[in-house]
mmCIF file of C-alpha atoms in Angstrom:
data_model
loop_
_atom_site.group_PDB
_atom_site.id
_atom_site.type_symbol
_atom_site.label_atom_id
_atom_site.label_comp_id
_atom_site.label_asym_id
_atom_site.label_seq_id
_atom_site.Cartn_x
_atom_site.Cartn_y
_atom_site.Cartn_z
ATOM 1 C CA MET A 606 91.851 119.945 83.020
ATOM 2 C CA GLN A 607 94.303 117.557 84.702
ATOM 3 C CA GLU A 608 95.418 117.371 88.329
ATOM 4 C CA THR A 609 97.296 114.812 90.399
ATOM 5 C CA GLY A 610 95.576 112.347 92.694
ATOM 6 C CA ALA A 611 97.038 114.303 95.630
ATOM 7 C CA ALA A 612 95.520 117.540 94.318
ATOM 8 C CA ALA A 613 92.156 115.777 94.001
ATOM 9 C CA VAL A 614 92.366 114.572 97.610
ATOM 10 C CA VAL A 615 93.215 117.977 99.106
ATOM 11 C CA ARG A 616 90.647 119.741 96.910
ATOM 12 C CA GLU A 617 87.971 117.355 98.183
ATOM 13 C CA LEU A 618 89.097 117.831 101.790
ATOM 14 C CA ALA A 619 89.051 121.616 101.457
ATOM 15 C CA GLY A 620 85.569 121.389 99.971
ATOM 16 C CA ARG A 621 84.458 119.618 103.142
ATOM 17 C CA GLY A 622 85.824 122.397 105.334
ATOM 18 C CA VAL A 623 89.190 120.878 106.243
ATOM 19 C CA ASP A 624 91.680 123.689 106.813
ATOM 20 C CA THR A 625 94.316 121.885 108.925
ATOM 21 C CA MET A 626 96.067 118.516 108.910
ATOM 22 C CA PHE A 627 98.326 117.218 111.668
ATOM 23 C CA THR A 628 101.180 115.309 110.116
ATOM 24 C CA VAL A 629 104.627 113.782 110.076
ATOM 25 C CA SER A 630 106.250 113.878 106.648
ATOM 26 C CA GLY A 631 107.284 110.798 104.714
ATOM 27 C CA ASN A 632 108.034 109.702 101.170
ATOM 28 C CA GLN A 633 104.621 108.400 100.145
ATOM 29 C CA ILE A 634 102.703 111.484 101.283
ATOM 30 C CA LEU A 635 104.935 114.254 99.936
ATOM 31 C CA PRO A 636 102.532 114.881 97.015
ATOM 32 C CA ILE A 637 99.862 115.794 99.619
ATOM 33 C CA PHE A 638 102.346 118.237 101.188
ATOM 34 C CA ASP A 639 102.911 119.812 97.766
ATOM 35 C CA ALA A 640 99.180 120.140 97.012
ATOM 36 C CA ALA A 641 97.819 121.233 100.419
ATOM 37 C CA GLY A 642 99.016 124.840 100.211
ATOM 38 C CA ASP A 643 97.303 125.296 96.847
ATOM 39 C CA VAL A 644 93.884 124.923 98.516
ATOM 40 C CA GLY A 645 94.736 126.671 101.783
ATOM 41 C CA ILE A 646 95.135 123.610 103.995
ATOM 42 C CA ARG A 647 97.623 124.255 106.784
ATOM 43 C CA LEU A 648 99.979 121.410 107.702
ATOM 44 C CA ILE A 649 101.037 121.226 111.334
ATOM 45 C CA HIS A 650 104.116 119.038 111.484
ATOM 46 C CA MET A 651 104.375 116.933 114.614
ATOM 47 C CA ARG A 652 107.364 115.037 115.987
ATOM 48 C CA HIS A 653 105.642 111.631 116.076
ATOM 49 C CA GLU A 654 102.708 109.979 114.307
ATOM 50 C CA THR A 655 100.906 109.175 117.549
ATOM 51 C CA ALA A 656 101.120 112.872 118.452
ATOM 52 C CA ALA A 657 99.659 113.795 115.057
ATOM 53 C CA VAL A 658 96.617 111.605 115.679
ATOM 54 C CA TYR A 659 96.292 112.891 119.257
ATOM 55 C CA ALA A 660 96.348 116.459 117.912
ATOM 56 C CA ALA A 661 93.538 115.530 115.503
ATOM 57 C CA ILE A 662 91.653 113.987 118.445
ATOM 58 C CA GLY A 663 92.021 117.231 120.401
ATOM 59 C CA ALA A 664 90.892 119.321 117.443
ATOM 60 C CA SER A 665 87.883 117.083 116.860
ATOM 61 C CA GLU A 666 86.915 117.052 120.512
ATOM 62 C CA THR A 667 87.121 120.837 120.872
ATOM 63 C CA THR A 668 85.398 121.738 117.595
ATOM 64 C CA GLY A 669 82.939 118.853 117.231
ATOM 65 C CA LYS A 670 84.052 118.521 113.601
ATOM 66 C CA PRO A 671 86.085 115.878 111.779
ATOM 67 C CA ALA A 672 89.830 116.411 112.075
ATOM 68 C CA VAL A 673 92.569 114.974 109.869
ATOM 69 C CA ALA A 674 95.912 113.327 110.585
ATOM 70 C CA LEU A 675 98.331 112.476 107.763
ATOM 71 C CA VAL A 676 101.129 109.887 108.107
ATOM 72 C CA SER A 677 103.402 107.896 105.840
ATOM 73 C CA ALA A 678 103.240 104.157 105.208
ATOM 74 C CA GLY A 679 104.993 101.362 107.089
ATOM 75 C CA PRO A 680 106.448 102.455 110.432
ATOM 76 C CA GLY A 681 104.678 105.817 110.236
ATOM 77 C CA PHE A 682 101.308 104.132 109.896
ATOM 78 C CA LEU A 683 102.128 101.647 112.669
ATOM 79 C CA ALA A 684 103.066 104.498 115.009
ATOM 80 C CA SER A 685 99.682 106.153 114.403
ATOM 81 C CA LEU A 686 97.651 103.129 115.514
ATOM 82 C CA GLN A 687 97.653 103.975 119.225
ATOM 83 C CA GLY A 688 95.987 107.304 118.462
ATOM 84 C CA LEU A 689 93.558 105.630 116.074
ATOM 85 C CA GLY A 690 92.501 103.207 118.809
ATOM 86 C CA VAL A 691 91.981 106.099 121.232
ATOM 87 C CA ALA A 692 89.872 107.970 118.654
ATOM 88 C CA ALA A 693 87.753 104.818 118.249
ATOM 89 C CA SER A 694 87.303 104.424 122.014
ATOM 90 C CA MET A 695 86.239 108.083 122.262
ATOM 91 C CA GLU A 696 83.943 107.801 119.194
ATOM 92 C CA LEU A 697 85.507 110.888 117.623
ATOM 93 C CA PRO A 698 85.347 111.865 113.944
ATOM 94 C CA VAL A 699 89.030 111.550 113.079
ATOM 95 C CA LEU A 700 90.200 110.874 109.537
ATOM 96 C CA LEU A 701 93.603 109.211 109.311
ATOM 97 C CA LEU A 702 95.200 109.475 105.886
ATOM 98 C CA SER A 703 98.249 107.309 105.296
ATOM 99 C CA GLY A 704 100.622 106.765 102.431
ATOM 100 C CA GLY A 705 100.721 103.375 100.810
ATOM 101 C CA ALA A 706 102.900 101.281 98.562
ATOM 102 C CA PRO A 707 102.566 101.828 94.816
ATOM 103 C CA THR A 708 99.743 99.625 93.559
ATOM 104 C CA HIS A 709 101.775 97.762 90.936
ATOM 105 C CA GLN A 710 104.545 96.895 93.438
ATOM 106 C CA ILE A 711 102.376 95.277 96.123
ATOM 107 C CA PRO A 712 102.569 91.731 94.715
ATOM 108 C CA TYR A 713 106.373 91.977 94.675
ATOM 109 C CA GLY A 714 107.133 92.979 98.269
ATOM 110 C CA ALA A 715 106.755 96.730 97.947
ATOM 111 C CA PHE A 716 108.713 99.092 100.196
ATOM 112 C CA GLN A 717 106.968 99.555 103.571
ATOM 113 C CA HIS A 718 103.885 97.605 102.483
ATOM 114 C CA LEU A 719 101.595 96.405 105.278
ATOM 115 C CA ASP A 720 97.987 95.280 105.352
ATOM 116 C CA GLN A 721 96.984 98.689 106.671
ATOM 117 C CA GLN A 722 93.281 98.046 106.280
ATOM 118 C CA ALA A 723 93.355 94.986 108.553
ATOM 119 C CA LEU A 724 95.433 96.813 111.178
ATOM 120 C CA ALA A 725 93.216 99.918 111.114
ATOM 121 C CA ARG A 726 90.078 97.807 111.444
ATOM 122 C CA ALA A 727 91.623 95.947 114.387
ATOM 123 C CA SER A 728 92.107 99.375 116.005
ATOM 124 C CA GLY A 729 88.382 100.126 115.689
ATOM 125 C CA ALA A 730 88.416 102.215 112.511
ATOM 126 C CA ILE A 731 86.669 101.924 109.198
ATOM 127 C CA SER A 732 89.379 101.498 106.562
ATOM 128 C CA MET A 733 89.489 102.105 102.811
ATOM 129 C CA ARG A 734 92.154 102.351 100.104
ATOM 130 C CA LEU A 735 92.341 105.035 97.422
ATOM 131 C CA GLU A 736 93.259 103.129 94.279
ATOM 132 C CA GLN A 737 92.368 105.767 91.676
ATOM 133 C CA GLY A 738 92.766 109.508 92.031
ATOM 134 C CA GLY A 739 89.499 110.038 90.202
ATOM 135 C CA SER A 740 87.632 108.208 92.964
ATOM 136 C CA ALA A 741 88.775 110.605 95.716
ATOM 137 C CA SER A 742 85.392 112.347 95.774
ATOM 138 C CA GLU A 743 83.382 109.152 96.212
ATOM 139 C CA LEU A 744 85.780 107.737 98.804
ATOM 140 C CA LEU A 745 85.758 110.949 100.852
ATOM 141 C CA ASP A 746 81.952 111.090 100.572
ATOM 142 C CA ARG A 747 81.805 107.635 102.193
ATOM 143 C CA ALA A 748 84.363 108.649 104.817
ATOM 144 C CA TRP A 749 82.453 111.842 105.660
ATOM 145 C CA GLN A 750 79.207 109.893 106.036
ATOM 146 C CA CYS A 751 80.916 107.519 108.482
ATOM 147 C CA LEU A 752 82.341 110.445 110.455
ATOM 148 C CA HIS A 753 78.818 111.827 110.915
ATOM 149 C CA GLU A 754 77.014 108.625 111.965
ATOM 150 C CA ALA A 755 75.140 108.401 115.274
ATOM 151 C CA VAL A 756 77.939 106.188 116.630
ATOM 152 C CA VAL A 757 81.134 107.593 115.166
ATOM 153 C CA GLN A 758 84.139 105.508 114.215
ATOM 154 C CA PRO A 759 87.354 107.046 112.981
ATOM 155 C CA VAL A 760 88.094 106.459 109.313
ATOM 156 C CA HIS A 761 91.400 105.465 107.772
ATOM 157 C CA ILE A 762 92.219 105.914 104.086
ATOM 158 C CA GLU A 763 95.370 104.381 102.650
ATOM 159 C CA MET A 764 96.556 106.311 99.595
ATOM 160 C CA ALA A 765 98.782 104.460 97.147
ATOM 161 C CA ALA A 766 101.891 106.514 96.311
ATOM 162 C CA ASP A 767 101.456 106.103 92.555
ATOM 163 C CA VAL A 768 97.817 107.217 92.741
ATOM 164 C CA LEU A 769 98.837 110.453 94.466
ATOM 165 C CA LEU A 770 101.371 111.223 91.738
ATOM 166 C CA ASN A 771 99.332 110.208 88.678
ATOM 167 C CA SER A 772 97.228 112.693 86.739
ATOM 168 C CA VAL A 773 93.460 112.479 86.815
ATOM 169 C CA SER A 774 90.720 114.568 85.242
ATOM 170 C CA ALA A 775 89.818 117.446 87.546
ATOM 171 C CA ARG A 776 86.226 117.793 88.642
ATOM 172 C CA PRO A 777 84.769 121.126 89.673
ATOM 173 C CA LEU A 778 84.174 121.422 93.408
ATOM 174 C CA GLY A 779 80.599 121.625 94.589
#
């Protein structure tokens, strides 16, 4: 059975108990928007990326569980950094998912490409990049482990736009 990289990501999130994501829409993350409803993840659209991360901070602080914010690449990601830094200072389990430039375009000045990993790390987060849809499970396993450490750091995952759209082999949940 085939699914998109975006479907793999939301399936893995739902399997970890994620039922809500705080977000601001953008080109690179629209495949996540399309796939989220299929697994029952509610998207709460915010007016600004910083607000989306602050909403995830509030959800995490009140529930004691990891909470998820979803933003686009480029300016959307940059706008989320203030919230990411606050989550780091509060040692809260916040997962920031961001869109990213298509993998094959990065060497050629891809649209809205930034070194997101360096910027997220400078904000106090652990940062990773999803480069293959089939590795969503392993990447989210690592993220979830980090979000449950004794000293919590928020986690950022950059998701390449082409990876979210490409088909991968579906793995059964569980």
